[in-house]
XYZ file of C-alpha atoms in Angstrom:
343
model
C -22.963 48.792 26.487
C -21.249 48.052 22.846
C -17.423 49.604 21.922
C -19.244 52.156 20.193
C -19.770 54.087 23.263
C -16.399 54.066 24.395
C -15.360 57.510 23.805
C -18.554 58.027 25.619
C -18.333 56.252 28.665
C -14.276 57.096 28.376
C -14.557 61.383 28.237
C -17.927 61.176 31.356
C -15.027 58.774 33.851
C -13.376 62.368 33.082
C -15.029 64.692 33.620
C -15.953 62.877 36.750
C -12.649 62.541 37.916
C -13.077 66.007 36.921
C -15.626 66.267 39.912
C -13.809 64.529 41.701
C -10.544 66.292 42.288
C -8.871 68.019 44.957
C -9.506 71.544 43.455
C -13.340 70.322 42.912
C -14.207 68.256 45.430
C -15.381 70.416 48.437
C -18.408 71.928 46.187
C -19.208 68.483 46.266
C -22.068 67.894 49.659
C -21.331 63.555 51.166
C -24.290 62.635 48.617
C -23.641 63.689 45.956
C -19.796 62.596 45.614
C -21.237 59.703 47.181
C -23.542 59.705 43.787
C -20.764 60.237 41.710
C -18.864 57.382 42.703
C -20.138 55.365 42.225
C -21.484 56.563 38.869
C -17.841 56.086 37.926
C -18.280 52.239 39.896
C -20.981 51.524 37.385
C -19.506 53.407 34.231
C -15.978 51.996 34.641
C -17.611 48.762 35.271
C -19.278 48.808 31.373
C -15.732 50.641 30.217
C -14.340 46.516 31.490
C -17.137 44.869 29.714
C -16.178 47.052 26.747
C -12.572 46.329 26.718
C -13.222 42.685 27.299
C -14.729 41.661 23.848
C -12.730 43.167 22.199
C -10.017 41.536 23.922
C -12.209 38.454 22.497
C -12.619 39.965 19.053
C -8.621 40.509 18.632
C -7.644 37.102 19.705
C -10.137 36.035 17.250
C -9.139 38.065 14.760
C -5.008 37.154 16.018
C -6.164 33.582 15.492
C -7.858 33.678 12.122
C -5.060 35.923 10.438
C -2.138 33.834 12.289
C -3.757 30.051 11.142
C -3.254 29.077 6.838
C -6.059 28.723 4.616
C -8.487 26.338 5.102
C -6.048 23.261 2.676
C -2.955 23.834 4.618
C -4.255 24.243 9.161
C -3.145 20.985 10.400
C -3.775 19.541 13.887
C -0.485 21.941 15.199
C -3.532 25.119 14.406
C -6.293 23.057 15.363
C -6.099 23.649 20.378
C -5.530 27.512 18.640
C -9.055 27.350 16.593
C -10.287 25.405 18.603
C -9.780 27.929 22.082
C -10.791 31.140 19.569
C -13.994 29.171 18.126
C -15.140 28.998 22.782
C -14.735 32.712 22.400
C -16.111 33.221 19.397
C -19.810 30.626 21.412
C -18.549 33.139 24.083
C -19.447 36.555 22.375
C -21.970 35.547 20.623
C -24.339 34.382 23.621
C -27.578 35.817 24.449
C -25.915 37.919 27.594
C -23.040 38.965 25.751
C -24.301 40.121 22.462
C -26.074 43.091 23.378
C -22.107 44.508 23.697
C -21.827 43.378 20.001
C -22.322 47.104 17.328
C -23.610 45.476 13.860
C -20.642 44.949 11.828
C -18.256 43.312 15.566
C -21.465 40.997 15.767
C -21.140 40.001 11.673
C -17.162 39.400 10.948
C -17.249 37.405 14.190
C -20.116 35.107 12.039
C -17.576 35.789 9.275
C -14.892 34.432 11.132
C -16.862 31.881 12.492
C -17.327 30.395 9.371
C -13.743 30.428 8.363
C -12.439 29.042 12.183
C -15.322 26.226 11.421
C -14.426 25.139 7.813
C -10.248 24.990 8.904
C -11.483 22.419 12.329
C -14.394 20.342 10.302
C -10.695 20.493 7.334
C -7.963 19.473 10.513
C -10.817 17.060 11.630
C -11.635 14.933 7.981
C -7.671 14.539 8.435
C -8.074 12.740 11.659
C -10.703 10.560 11.025
C -9.013 9.751 7.600
C -5.790 8.955 9.824
C -7.900 7.327 11.812
C -9.300 4.227 9.288
C -6.361 4.103 8.088
C -5.185 3.310 11.199
C -7.548 1.202 11.830
C -7.297 -0.918 8.450
C -3.304 -1.910 8.701
C -3.995 -2.501 12.545
C -6.430 -5.242 11.120
C -4.587 -6.709 8.859
C -1.821 -9.687 9.006
C 1.995 -9.722 9.180
C 3.464 -9.127 5.210
C 4.147 -12.966 5.155
C 0.251 -14.054 6.841
C -1.408 -12.022 5.052
C -3.822 -14.156 1.424
C -5.752 -13.236 -1.322
C -9.051 -12.975 1.063
C -7.062 -9.765 2.900
C -6.789 -8.130 -0.951
C -9.567 -5.389 -1.636
C -9.697 -3.850 2.607
C -5.084 -3.344 1.527
C -6.469 -1.862 -1.910
C -9.271 0.204 0.066
C -6.751 1.062 2.716
C -3.832 3.081 0.861
C -7.212 3.880 -1.659
C -7.091 6.187 1.593
C -3.693 6.607 1.567
C -3.266 8.247 -1.423
C -6.357 10.235 -0.971
C -4.760 12.068 2.156
C -1.409 12.209 0.212
C -2.330 13.422 -2.984
C -6.539 14.524 -1.833
C -7.968 18.125 -1.427
C -6.847 17.222 2.666
C -2.859 16.050 0.747
C -1.470 20.247 2.664
C -3.271 19.311 5.932
C -0.862 17.012 7.332
C 1.922 17.696 8.946
C 5.033 16.687 8.140
C 5.296 13.619 10.926
C 1.753 12.957 10.051
C 3.224 12.677 6.548
C 5.672 10.100 7.332
C 2.958 7.662 9.295
C 0.579 7.735 6.356
C 3.968 6.923 3.988
C 5.103 4.414 6.127
C 2.056 2.720 6.236
C 1.872 3.135 2.310
C 4.986 1.541 2.500
C 3.653 -1.113 4.602
C 0.622 -1.970 2.682
C 2.692 -1.472 -0.486
C 4.394 -4.754 0.438
C 1.330 -6.706 1.716
C -0.001 -6.494 -2.085
C 2.836 -6.621 -3.226
C 3.099 -10.291 -1.487
C -0.140 -11.702 -2.322
C -0.048 -9.599 -6.600
C 2.981 -12.019 -6.968
C 1.425 -15.807 -5.461
C -0.904 -14.708 -7.614
C 0.753 -14.235 -10.260
C 2.713 -17.437 -9.816
C -0.174 -19.685 -9.100
C -1.398 -18.524 -12.276
C 1.612 -19.180 -14.121
C 2.077 -22.691 -12.206
C -2.000 -23.128 -14.237
C -1.135 -22.097 -17.184
C 1.826 -24.615 -17.324
C -0.124 -27.611 -16.610
C -2.624 -26.600 -18.206
C 0.164 -26.324 -21.918
C 2.314 -29.762 -20.648
C 1.149 -32.537 -22.688
C -0.866 -35.697 -20.881
C 2.530 -37.741 -18.926
C 2.604 -40.282 -22.215
C 3.496 -37.156 -24.540
C 5.650 -35.243 -22.272
C 9.612 -34.765 -23.663
C 11.981 -32.742 -23.256
C 11.365 -29.722 -24.938
C 8.562 -29.793 -21.940
C 11.214 -30.119 -19.691
C 12.439 -26.992 -18.355
C 8.668 -25.857 -17.918
C 7.763 -29.010 -16.094
C 10.691 -27.826 -13.578
C 10.100 -24.394 -13.270
C 6.716 -25.046 -12.705
C 8.268 -27.089 -9.733
C 10.095 -24.956 -8.432
C 7.193 -21.834 -8.342
C 5.560 -24.120 -6.253
C 8.290 -24.904 -3.683
C 8.439 -22.118 -3.587
C 4.756 -21.425 -2.699
C 5.598 -24.130 -0.154
C 8.095 -22.370 1.294
C 7.834 -22.143 5.129
C 8.440 -17.771 4.378
C 5.398 -18.233 2.048
C 2.684 -20.753 3.052
C 1.145 -17.977 4.447
C 0.070 -16.025 2.022
C -1.656 -18.915 0.388
C -5.670 -19.730 2.021
C -6.924 -23.406 2.921
C -7.927 -23.270 -0.894
C -5.106 -22.052 -3.198
C -2.571 -24.568 -1.039
C -5.135 -26.910 -2.290
C -4.939 -25.654 -6.081
C -0.662 -25.316 -5.477
C -0.752 -28.824 -4.437
C -3.256 -30.562 -6.694
C -0.558 -30.041 -10.022
C 2.499 -31.602 -7.946
C 1.863 -35.296 -8.184
C 1.136 -34.984 -12.128
C 4.091 -32.431 -12.310
C 6.988 -34.558 -10.927
C 5.722 -37.715 -13.066
C 5.809 -36.294 -16.463
C 9.825 -34.965 -15.865
C 10.785 -38.706 -13.927
C 9.017 -39.472 -17.365
C 11.388 -37.542 -19.383
C 14.933 -38.185 -17.428
C 14.018 -41.913 -17.583
C 14.035 -41.792 -21.060
C 16.918 -39.478 -21.294
C 18.498 -42.582 -19.443
C 17.560 -44.003 -22.435
C 19.400 -41.985 -25.062
C 22.339 -41.374 -23.242
C 22.314 -45.092 -23.025
C 22.013 -45.203 -26.243
C 25.069 -42.361 -27.185
C 27.547 -44.263 -24.720
C 27.235 -47.533 -27.106
C 27.167 -45.843 -30.411
C 29.797 -44.406 -28.497
C 32.106 -46.358 -27.654
C 32.274 -48.594 -31.588
C 34.415 -47.467 -33.895
C 34.459 -45.112 -36.409
C 32.679 -46.193 -39.238
C 36.804 -46.307 -41.266
C 37.919 -47.606 -39.027
C 34.980 -51.226 -37.763
C 36.158 -55.011 -38.681
C 34.139 -58.073 -38.312
C 35.093 -57.437 -34.565
C 32.883 -54.673 -34.014
C 29.400 -56.913 -36.267
C 27.889 -58.273 -32.791
C 28.931 -55.338 -31.175
C 26.834 -53.018 -33.421
C 24.080 -55.398 -33.569
C 23.557 -55.179 -30.496
C 23.508 -51.878 -29.539
C 20.451 -51.389 -33.091
C 18.408 -54.071 -30.983
C 18.918 -51.822 -28.018
C 18.350 -48.857 -29.438
C 15.193 -50.723 -31.173
C 13.429 -52.048 -28.388
C 13.949 -48.614 -26.745
C 12.598 -47.564 -30.207
C 7.921 -48.746 -29.058
C 5.745 -46.687 -29.334
C 4.637 -46.072 -26.006
C 8.455 -44.379 -26.023
C 8.873 -42.737 -29.689
C 5.844 -40.814 -27.824
C 8.064 -39.100 -25.782
C 11.036 -37.999 -27.564
C 11.578 -34.972 -29.492
C 11.791 -34.157 -33.139
C 15.473 -33.508 -32.358
C 16.150 -36.829 -30.456
C 14.113 -38.561 -32.881
C 16.522 -37.522 -35.545
C 18.941 -38.423 -33.784
C 18.006 -42.004 -32.506
C 17.452 -41.889 -36.393
C 20.732 -40.917 -38.019
C 22.608 -43.441 -34.926
C 20.309 -46.312 -36.570
C 21.114 -44.958 -39.820
C 25.420 -44.501 -38.948
C 24.835 -48.363 -37.276
C 23.408 -49.742 -40.149
C 26.230 -47.743 -42.104
C 28.948 -49.420 -40.583
C 27.907 -52.963 -41.021
C 28.176 -52.467 -44.950
C 30.323 -51.766 -44.050
C 31.785 -54.948 -42.579
C 30.037 -57.196 -44.596
C 31.093 -55.043 -47.809
C 34.176 -56.104 -46.119
C 33.758 -59.602 -45.566
C 32.457 -59.909 -49.032
C-alpha cells in the first residue's frame, strides 16, 4: 500500500462508517457487523502505515530543506542529518520499500545522496581537525621545538590552511574556526622559533667564514665578532637552548673559543694604540717642544717601533696604520725642531 491508495482507503472507511452508523447498522446481521468492523480495522492499519510513511518523508524533506548546502553544513547539523539518514534507511528496507511510490522512492534516493554528501563533508572536517589536533599535541612546547620538528609543523600548518581556506572552510562552526586559528597561531609561533634559530646560526656561520685568521683580524672585524658572540650567547641561553638539537648546540659552541681569541687579539691591539695615543697626547705641540722633551719623544718613538712589529702590523686596520704612521712623522718632526733649535 502506498500514498496513491490513501484516497481510496479514506473513501472506503467513509462507506464503512456510514454502514456502521445508527441509521444503517440495524440492517446488518451480527456476522456482517463483525466482518465490516474487521475490514475497517484492516483499512485503518493500512492508513496508519501510509501516514507513518508520509510523516517520515516529511521529516526527511524538512531536514533536506533546512540544512545548509553541502559546502556550508557544519558539525551542528550532524545529528539532524544522521537522524534523517536513519529514517531513509528504514524507509528503504525491503519490508517498507513497497510502501513507497516510484516517485517517492526516486525522491528519497536523491535526498539520501544529498544528505550523505553533507555528512561526508562534516566527517571530513572532523577528521582533518582530529589530524591537526593530533599533530599539535605530538609537538614539543614552543621553547623546546627544534629543526627536527620543522617538517611536522609545516605539514600541520598546511592542514590548517586547507581547513581555513580550502573547499571545506564553510563547513567549520565559529567555535571550530576559532580553535583552528589558535592552533595556527601556536604552530606559527613554533615555526618562527625554529626559523629564528636557523637564521641566527646562518649569521654566525657567515660571520665566522668571512673573518680572517686570528693573526690578521683588525678592529674592522670587531663589531661582526661581537655580534656573532652575542648571537651565540642568545642561542645558548637557558630560554633558547631548548630550540637547538644536540648537533646544532655543538655547531654553535664550536666557533665560540676562536671568536673570543680574535676579539681578545683586537682588544690587545686597541690597548696598545691607546697607550701610544696617551704618550703622544701628553707631549707638547710642535711649537712648544724644547730639548727637555727630547728624551720623552725618543722613548715614545721607541715604544711605537716596538709596537709596530710584523705580527702587530697584520692586526692593524688601514686607518690605524695611517694614524700611527702620522704619529711617528709628527714625533720625528718634533725631534727635528728640537735639533734645529739646538743647532
